[in-house]
Structures are given as C-alpha cells and as structure tokens.
C-alpha cells in the first residue's frame, strides 16, 4: 500500500473521543492515582511505626561534647604572651643590672659581662632558627637589640662621660642602626623580622640630634626632620618587606608633618626676606618629597599636599617684601598658577588632579578671607531700619558699617573676587562642571561689583547707583540667560540691600523704592512668579514711605497701603502664568494684613480698612477658582461691622450677632433647598447659635424684663418653625433656650416656693423617687426571672 493511501486511512481509523468524554476519562485516572497514593501512605506509616524501638534509648549521663569546657585562648596566643613577658622581664633585669649593679664591677668585669650577655643574646636566635623556634628567636633577638642600647648607654656613662649627650646620641643611634641592619642581613638571621624595622626606627634620630649638637637652630632642626622624612619616603617606596615599609611610612608622615608645621611657623614669623627665603626652601623640600611620593604611587592626597606646600612656600617668600593687604592675593596668584599642571601631559593623572584640587583649595581659602567684606556690604544696611532718615552718610563704606567695624586690609579684596571669577569662567571646561562654574563666576562677579564702592570709599550716592546698576544687570541676566535662577537670586538680594541702604535719606528711599517697583514690574512679563510679588512688596514699602513722608498717621497710611492688595487682586488673573497667581495673591494678603495692623490704633479707620479688605476679597471671589475667598470677605465685613459698633460704644450683643445670624440663615435655607439631604444642624445650627446663646447668657444677668421676653418670643418662634418643618436643630435649640429663659423668669418664684416648703419635704420627695426607682428595678428583675423559667419548661 502506498504512503499516500496509508496516512489518510490510519487517521480515519483512529478513535478520538469528544472533549467531555476525554475529561471524564482523565478525572477517572486521577481518582485512581489518588486512591493508590493514599494506600501507599498508609502502608508507609505502618512500617515506620513497626520499625521504631518499643523502649526509648537511655539518655547519656555524662557531659556531652558540647558541654565540655572550651579553651579561652589559642596555643599560639599563649606562647607569644609567655615569650613577650619573658623578654620584657629579661630586659628589665638587664636595665636594673646596668643602672644599679654596674658600679660594683671593674672595667674588665664590665666588658666581660656586657660582651658575654650581648653576644649570647644575639647569637641564640641563630641557633633557635635552626630548630624552627621562630617566636622564641624573635623574643631573644629583641632582648639582644635592647642590650645593645643598654651597652651604648653604659659605654657613655663609664668611658665617655664628658661627651655631649646630643652628639653621642646621634653617633650611637647611627651605629646601632648600622649594627642592627647588618645583623638582620646575616644569612642565618634573614628569618628574623625585628632587626631591620628596629634599625629603621634608630635612623630617625641621628640627623635630628646632630642638628642639636651642631646648634643649627630652628632652620637646621627643620631641615634634619625633612631630610629624615625624605629618607623614610625612599625606604617606604623601594623596600620590599611589609614591616619595614610600614615603619618607614609612619616615620615619613610623622617627621614630615613635624617638619612642615615648623617650616610653616618659620614662614609666618619670618621678619625679613632672608628668613622667609630659608623657610620657603624648607617648604619646597617638603613639597618635593610629597610630589615624588605622589608621582611614584599615584596618591592624590600627597599631590594635594605638595601643591599646597608649594603655594605656601612661594607666597611666604614674597610676603615680607609686600604690604600686608597683598598677602592673600599673592598666595592666590601662585594657587592659580598650579592650574598650569593641567597642560603637562607627562604628569600622572593623580598628580594633575591633586594639583588641581590644591589650586581649588587655595582659591576657596581666599574667598573665605573676602567673605566678611561681602557680608558687611550685604547685611550691614539692615542697621538703617532703626536709624531711618537720619541723614546720608559720608561715603559708601560708612553706609554699610553703621555700628560695625570694617574688616582690615580689604583694599585688594575685589581683585581676589575678580580673579577667582575669571578662573571659573575660563579654566573650567569639563561639561559636568561648566554650568556650576559659570554660576559661581556670575556670583563672584556680582560680589566684586557690589563691594567695589565700599572698598574704594566712593560717595554714598555712587554706592546707591552701583547697587542699582548691579540689580538691573542681574535681572537682565536672569531674563536673557538660561541659568536665570542664580542671577535672579542675586538680583533679589541686591535689591533688598539697596532698599535698606536707601533708608538713610528720605529722598533716596522714595526714589529707590519707586525705581525698584518699576524695574521688577517691567520684568514680570518673563519672571512673574518671582518679580511680580517682589514688585508688590516694594510697592507696599513705597506706600508706607510715602505716607510717612507726607506726615500721615499709621492709620491713614493704611488706606494708601490698601492699593497694593487691590492691585494684586486685579493683576493675579491677568498675568497669564498660573505659577505666579499664588505668589501675587500671597503678597496682596501680606499687604492687607499690614494695612490692618497699621490701622489698629484708630478704631473707625480700622473698620473702614476691614470693609475695604472685604470688598477686595469679594471681588476676588467672583472668579470661579477663588470661590472660597467669599468666606474671607464675609468674615472681613463682619469684623468691620463689629469694629464700627465698638467705635460707637454699642454694648448690645444682638447688634453684633444678628449681622451674622441673618446671612447665615439665608445661606442655610439656600443650601437646604438645593440639597434636602443636608442636616439641619449643618444648615441652621451655626446661625441660630450665634444669636441665641450670647443673648441667653446676657439675659440671665439682665434684671429687666424686655430682653428675656424678646428672647423667649424668638426662641418660641424658632421652636414652632422647627416643629412645623420637622427640623431637629431649630426644635432643640429653640426649645432649650425657651426652657432656660423660662427658668430664669420663674427662678424668683421657685425660690419663694422653696422657702415656703417645710424642711422635710425635699428629703421626702427624694425618698419617694428612690422608692419608685427601686420598685421599677424589682419589677424588671421579676419579668426576667419569669422569662427564664418559661424557657426552662420549654426545654
């Protein structure tokens, strides 16, 4: 049969059940598998139970391995501790022998004892190393090295007592260093780790004590320290054993730091060019050592230190020949010169970056030196608040130092600011830092221009013109540059300083504030969220200054200040920038609060100011997005009404409460009609309580009959209205007030009735009430008992 015939035929002969039948077959197979699994699990449980022992195994009575005591110290630790203690004790014994028992022996005895003990102590480690006793060998070698020091001391005391101590120490330490180095290099002593580090420690002393012996002075001692540090640096960079490198590094940092500090002190206290040059040479030596180490190991920290040392050396050398005010600029110049390292491609990257960071550190320190002058120029004018319009000062420096001292040696400070600004603008080319550098350059240029008039002691008017020009320039940069936030912040700070600085003179104040209002208003087309509120703030200050210049009282000046909230309410929806709406309205609100505070001393004018503020708030509430301002308008109108009533000496509380109750009830009626689901407590309770409760309190202390009668009539009307419309709040509030008012009217008669009753009547009434309550309680208990018995019979 052919293939073409077989495949279709087999497909037609294969029986494929329908899906429902196939699902039934699968469920049947799964059920059989579950049943088989249950049988196997049952069998397994039986087998596990059969294999378990019938009697539990006896528990061990002895201590478990985990309960055995564990050693608290390892064997090597115990060994090393014992060896160290033994070495220390032997060293102490040798010292006691040398210091105490030395004089009881002759020259020969002394030599024999010293030679024998030292030779034994130095030779024993070689034998111990053959037996692989390294720790013991190290301990004995340490004892031998200590004995050589004692030998040197004993030799000085016995044979060379007239030798100066410094010179002998220099020679002895050099000889000991050589001896210990040779001992550590012996073929059999190479396994000892102590001699070579000990020799390196001894090499820290010869040059220093030689300088003391030679009476080299502070410069010689510093040079000895730095040369020693240089030698330690070479050892740390070239020697392979780690222990030697660590000791060398410690010595290099220790003696180097000591030498650098001493050289810096010599540079600072140098009285002439010769002394300054010698101190600068020492600092340059330290810089060369640090630069060499940084070059070899690519260490950024040492590169930074070398750059700072070079700047200190060159600046210190030039300092005695220049006036004191040029000290910082000269150091800054040398710090900026370090940036030339960026163009030297042969320098390692770590060295280049270190010199760059050193240059940045010098510039930062120079800016810290300038900071007091900038602070005096910016913050100093605040003192004119307490001395406003007392007269223009003599010059710009006197204008910013009212009651404070001017920092000394400030003549070169603008040069420092300009130099660092130029570096930031021209030298920083990295894309990640470019924007920050330009912002920094802009700020430093601003500080340069701002401090120039005070540093040069220009006239007061020139200082005002310069600060005004700086404000205009910063605002222009904020409008036309991308990074406008920095320029805008500088403009705001400068304008504030200018406004306070202008307080010295009345004319300057009015002209300056007018110019600032016009300037910030003109730039609001681009920077409205920032400049529009600032313009309103300066407008508020201008209104206050105008009223004061006109001789108006603060209360009358408040009417002039109200022009600012009105302008803010008109401008806020027309700025075209949603981000500016809230700041402008906030500035208007602040001006309105200031106007209210100014009018607080004159009650009639305060009522007028509050009413005008309510008009402004009501006009704002016309906008669909400012509907909540209507609540503020209502509160302001109410406050204006109350203040006006207080001004008229009105003491009737209803005159204060009814203006609140009537609008509140009208609003409640409108809300309840629009949404009948609103509770009457929400719609009517506030308005009713505002009048009913204060009137009730007043009525209880009113001896006349008119107020209680009118209050009772009003409460009855409210109660009837609540009952007629089935409203809970009017019904309860009106009824409660009506009852309390009636009690107030009936109180004298109730007192008379109480006086007429016998004394036994009140206790009798109380007893009857208690009996009635007890009988009721007993009846309830009897009913409960009867129900329980019926339920029991049902069971």
Coordinates of N, CA, C and O in Angstrom, one line a residue, residues 471 491-500 512-518 520 531-545 564:
X471 N 21.7 95.5 40.3 CA 20.4 94.9 40.3 C 19.8 94.8 38.9 O 19.3 93.8 38.5
X491 N 19.8 89.2 42.0 CA 19.1 90.4 41.9 C 18.2 90.7 43.1 O 18.1 91.9 43.6
X492 N 17.5 89.7 43.6 CA 16.7 89.9 44.8 C 17.5 90.3 46.0 O 17.1 91.2 46.7
X493 N 18.7 89.7 46.2 CA 19.5 90.0 47.4 C 20.0 91.5 47.2 O 20.0 92.3 48.2
X494 N 20.4 91.8 46.0 CA 21.0 93.2 45.8 C 19.9 94.2 46.0 O 20.1 95.3 46.6
X495 N 18.7 93.9 45.5 CA 17.6 94.9 45.6 C 17.2 95.1 47.1 O 17.0 96.2 47.5
X496 N 17.2 94.0 47.9 CA 16.9 94.2 49.3 C 18.0 95.0 50.0 O 17.7 95.9 50.8
X497 N 19.3 94.7 49.7 CA 20.4 95.5 50.3 C 20.3 97.0 49.9 O 20.5 97.9 50.7
X498 N 19.9 97.2 48.6 CA 19.8 98.6 48.1 C 18.6 99.3 48.8 O 18.7 100.5 49.2
X499 N 17.5 98.6 49.0 CA 16.3 99.2 49.7 C 16.7 99.6 51.1 O 16.3 100.7 51.6
X500 N 17.4 98.8 51.9 CA 17.8 99.1 53.2 C 18.8 100.2 53.2 O 18.8 101.1 54.1
X512 N 14.5 105.3 45.3 CA 14.9 103.9 45.2 C 13.8 102.9 45.1 O 13.7 102.0 44.3
X513 N 12.8 103.1 46.0 CA 11.7 102.2 46.0 C 10.8 102.3 44.8 O 10.3 101.4 44.2
X514 N 10.7 103.6 44.3 CA 10.0 103.8 43.0 C 10.7 103.1 41.9 O 10.0 102.4 41.0
X515 N 12.0 103.2 41.8 CA 12.7 102.5 40.8 C 12.7 101.0 40.9 O 12.5 100.3 39.8
X516 N 12.7 100.5 42.1 CA 12.6 99.0 42.2 C 11.2 98.5 41.8 O 11.1 97.4 41.2
X517 N 10.2 99.3 42.2 CA 8.8 98.9 41.7 C 8.7 98.8 40.2 O 8.2 97.9 39.6
X518 N 9.2 99.9 39.6 CA 9.2 99.9 38.1 C 10.0 98.8 37.5 O 9.6 98.2 36.5
X520 N 11.0 95.8 38.7 CA 10.5 94.4 38.9 C 9.2 94.3 38.2 O 8.8 93.2 37.7
X531 N 9.3 88.1 40.2 CA 9.4 89.5 40.2 C 8.1 90.2 40.5 O 8.1 91.3 41.1
X532 N 6.9 89.6 40.2 CA 5.7 90.3 40.5 C 5.4 90.4 42.0 O 5.1 91.5 42.5
X533 N 5.6 89.4 42.8 CA 5.5 89.5 44.2 C 6.5 90.5 44.8 O 6.2 91.2 45.7
X534 N 7.7 90.5 44.2 CA 8.7 91.4 44.7 C 8.3 92.9 44.4 O 8.5 93.8 45.3
X535 N 7.7 93.1 43.2 CA 7.3 94.5 42.9 C 6.2 94.9 43.9 O 6.1 96.0 44.3
X536 N 5.3 94.0 44.2 CA 4.2 94.3 45.2 C 4.8 94.6 46.6 O 4.3 95.5 47.3
X537 N 5.8 93.8 47.0 CA 6.4 94.1 48.3 C 7.1 95.5 48.3 O 6.9 96.2 49.3
X538 N 7.8 95.8 47.3 CA 8.4 97.1 47.2 C 7.3 98.2 47.1 O 7.5 99.3 47.6
X539 N 6.2 97.9 46.4 CA 5.1 98.8 46.4 C 4.5 99.1 47.7 O 4.2 100.2 48.1
X540 N 4.4 98.0 48.5 CA 3.9 98.2 49.9 C 4.9 99.1 50.7 O 4.4 100.0 51.4
X541 N 6.2 98.8 50.6 CA 7.1 99.7 51.3 C 7.1 101.1 50.8 O 7.2 102.1 51.6
X542 N 6.9 101.3 49.5 CA 6.8 102.7 48.9 C 5.5 103.4 49.4 O 5.6 104.6 49.8
X543 N 4.4 102.7 49.6 CA 3.2 103.3 50.1 C 3.4 103.7 51.5 O 3.0 104.8 52.0
X544 N 4.0 102.9 52.3 CA 4.3 103.2 53.7 C 5.2 104.4 53.8 O 5.0 105.3 54.6
X545 N 6.3 104.4 53.0 CA 7.3 105.5 53.0 C 6.6 106.8 52.5 O 6.9 107.9 53.1
X564 N -2.2 98.2 47.3 CA -1.4 97.0 46.9 C -2.3 95.8 46.8 O -2.2 95.0 45.8

